[in-house]
PDB file of C-alpha atoms in Angstrom:
ATOM      1  CA  MET A   1      -8.575 -16.012   0.090  1.00  0.00           C
ATOM      2  CA  LYS A   2     -10.522 -16.379  -3.083  1.00  0.00           C
ATOM      3  CA  LYS A   3     -11.715 -13.105  -4.500  1.00  0.00           C
ATOM      4  CA  SER A   4     -15.600 -13.102  -5.179  1.00  0.00           C
ATOM      5  CA  ARG A   5     -17.305 -12.321  -8.163  1.00  0.00           C
ATOM      6  CA  PHE A   6     -19.480  -9.948  -6.615  1.00  0.00           C
ATOM      7  CA  SER A   7     -18.535  -6.889  -4.947  1.00  0.00           C
ATOM      8  CA  GLU A   8     -20.249  -6.077  -1.281  1.00  0.00           C
ATOM      9  CA  GLU A   9     -22.041  -3.593  -3.081  1.00  0.00           C
ATOM     10  CA  GLN A  10     -23.680  -6.554  -5.188  1.00  0.00           C
ATOM     11  CA  ILE A  11     -24.188  -9.284  -2.489  1.00  0.00           C
ATOM     12  CA  ILE A  12     -26.270  -6.752  -0.251  1.00  0.00           C
ATOM     13  CA  ALA A  13     -28.480  -5.820  -3.379  1.00  0.00           C
ATOM     14  CA  VAL A  14     -28.930  -9.561  -3.934  1.00  0.00           C
ATOM     15  CA  LEU A  15     -29.955  -9.938   0.087  1.00  0.00           C
ATOM     16  CA  LYS A  16     -32.367  -6.712  -0.673  1.00  0.00           C
ATOM     17  CA  GLU A  17     -34.131  -8.856  -3.419  1.00  0.00           C
ATOM     18  CA  HIS A  18     -34.778 -11.421  -0.962  1.00  0.00           C
ATOM     19  CA  GLN A  19     -36.083  -9.389   1.607  1.00  0.00           C
ATOM     20  CA  ALA A  20     -38.626  -7.841  -0.990  1.00  0.00           C
ATOM     21  CA  GLY A  21     -40.301 -11.247  -1.060  1.00  0.00           C
ATOM     22  CA  ILE A  22     -38.397 -12.981  -4.118  1.00  0.00           C
ATOM     23  CA  ALA A  23     -38.026 -16.858  -3.056  1.00  0.00           C
ATOM     24  CA  VAL A  24     -34.340 -17.932  -2.511  1.00  0.00           C
ATOM     25  CA  VAL A  25     -34.208 -20.533  -5.405  1.00  0.00           C
ATOM     26  CA  ASP A  26     -35.298 -17.828  -7.771  1.00  0.00           C
ATOM     27  CA  ILE A  27     -32.476 -15.173  -6.643  1.00  0.00           C
ATOM     28  CA  CYS A  28     -29.912 -18.285  -6.666  1.00  0.00           C
ATOM     29  CA  ARG A  29     -30.450 -19.104 -10.324  1.00  0.00           C
ATOM     30  CA  LYS A  30     -30.892 -15.387 -11.477  1.00  0.00           C
ATOM     31  CA  HIS A  31     -27.348 -14.352 -10.315  1.00  0.00           C
ATOM     32  CA  GLY A  32     -25.735 -17.902 -10.573  1.00  0.00           C
ATOM     33  CA  ILE A  33     -24.499 -18.821  -7.006  1.00  0.00           C
ATOM     34  CA  SER A  34     -25.541 -21.949  -4.919  1.00  0.00           C
ATOM     35  CA  ASP A  35     -27.801 -21.926  -1.999  1.00  0.00           C
ATOM     36  CA  ALA A  36     -25.080 -22.193   0.540  1.00  0.00           C
ATOM     37  CA  THR A  37     -23.402 -19.006  -0.784  1.00  0.00           C
ATOM     38  CA  PHE A  38     -26.730 -17.203  -0.216  1.00  0.00           C
ATOM     39  CA  TYR A  39     -26.952 -18.054   3.127  1.00  0.00           C
ATOM     40  CA  ASN A  40     -23.517 -17.484   3.701  1.00  0.00           C
ATOM     41  CA  TRP A  41     -23.918 -13.978   2.634  1.00  0.00           C
ATOM     42  CA  ARG A  42     -26.747 -13.504   4.663  1.00  0.00           C
ATOM     43  CA  ASN A  43     -24.980 -14.687   7.765  1.00  0.00           C
ATOM     44  CA  ARG A  44     -22.187 -11.887   7.148  1.00  0.00           C
ATOM     45  CA  TYR A  45     -23.906  -8.970   5.391  1.00  0.00           C
ATOM     46  CA  GLY A  46     -27.406  -9.713   6.719  1.00  0.00           C
ATOM     47  CA  GLY A  47     -29.464  -6.337   7.557  1.00  0.00           C
ATOM     48  CA  MET A  48     -26.330  -4.006   6.305  1.00  0.00           C
ATOM     49  CA  GLU A  49     -26.017  -1.197   4.375  1.00  0.00           C
ATOM     50  CA  VAL A  50     -23.455  -0.921   1.595  1.00  0.00           C
ATOM     51  CA  SER A  51     -21.933   1.802   3.978  1.00  0.00           C
ATOM     52  CA  ASP A  52     -21.777  -0.504   6.838  1.00  0.00           C
ATOM     53  CA  ALA A  53     -20.110  -3.125   4.613  1.00  0.00           C
ATOM     54  CA  ARG A  54     -17.206  -0.608   3.151  1.00  0.00           C
ATOM     55  CA  ARG A  55     -16.822   0.191   6.941  1.00  0.00           C
ATOM     56  CA  LEU A  56     -16.400  -4.059   7.958  1.00  0.00           C
ATOM     57  CA  LYS A  57     -13.854  -4.141   5.106  1.00  0.00           C
ATOM     58  CA  ALA A  58     -11.996  -1.451   6.568  1.00  0.00           C
ATOM     59  CA  LEU A  59     -11.982  -2.520   9.692  1.00  0.00           C
ATOM     60  CA  ASP A  60     -10.831  -5.890   8.406  1.00  0.00           C
ATOM     61  CA  ASP A  61      -7.972  -4.435   6.227  1.00  0.00           C
ATOM     62  CA  GLU A  62      -6.498  -2.360   9.814  1.00  0.00           C
ATOM     63  CA  ASN A  63      -7.024  -5.228  11.623  1.00  0.00           C
ATOM     64  CA  ARG A  64      -5.106  -7.335   9.557  1.00  0.00           C
ATOM     65  CA  LYS A  65      -2.558  -4.815   9.417  1.00  0.00           C
ATOM     66  CA  LEU A  66      -2.522  -4.220  13.086  1.00  0.00           C
ATOM     67  CA  LYS A  67      -2.063  -8.144  13.666  1.00  0.00           C
ATOM     68  CA  LYS A  68       1.017  -8.126  11.320  1.00  0.00           C
ATOM     69  CA  LEU A  69       2.830  -5.421  12.941  1.00  0.00           C
ATOM     70  CA  LEU A  70       2.162  -6.968  16.607  1.00  0.00           C
ATOM     71  CA  ALA A  71       3.448 -10.401  15.230  1.00  0.00           C
ATOM     72  CA  GLU A  72       6.387  -8.461  13.866  1.00  0.00           C
ATOM     73  CA  SER A  73       7.258  -6.920  17.396  1.00  0.00           C
ATOM     74  CA  MET A  74       6.465 -10.100  18.991  1.00  0.00           C
ATOM     75  CA  LEU A  75       8.977 -11.838  16.995  1.00  0.00           C
ATOM     76  CA  ASP A  76      11.781  -8.731  17.358  1.00  0.00           C
ATOM     77  CA  VAL A  77      11.059  -9.296  21.361  1.00  0.00           C
ATOM     78  CA  ALA A  78      11.817 -12.924  21.150  1.00  0.00           C
ATOM     79  CA  THR A  79      14.843 -12.168  18.790  1.00  0.00           C
ATOM     80  CA  LEU A  80      15.962  -9.701  21.625  1.00  0.00           C
ATOM     81  CA  ARG A  81      15.721 -12.229  24.257  1.00  0.00           C
ATOM     82  CA  GLU A  82      17.033 -14.879  22.669  1.00  0.00           C
ATOM     83  CA  ALA A  83      20.479 -12.711  21.697  1.00  0.00           C
ATOM     84  CA  LEU A  84      20.314 -11.173  25.492  1.00  0.00           C
ATOM     85  CA  GLY A  85      20.108 -14.620  27.270  1.00  0.00           C
ATOM     86  CA  LYS A  86      23.187 -16.078  25.099  1.00  0.00           C
ATOM     87  CA  ASN A  87      25.298 -12.960  26.299  1.00  0.00           C
ATOM     88  CA  PHE A  88      24.778 -13.333  30.129  1.00  0.00           C
TER      89      PHE A  88
END
């Protein structure tokens, strides 16, 4: 996945500007982003505080690690089943 130019803190600050009453077009022009990017950010980070975004990132990292461990263990189980099936 492509690394964003903006951190979670910066994204939340941009969204707070919109909540303060600044128009989306002006915000997008000021920060050099597209309307689609702004609305994607709003869908993902809308209503969050910085601490919430950090916690979300930590949970995403943990989820990715757990999925990797599960995939590795399933591969090990499949390999063992295949080996046992050939011997008996």
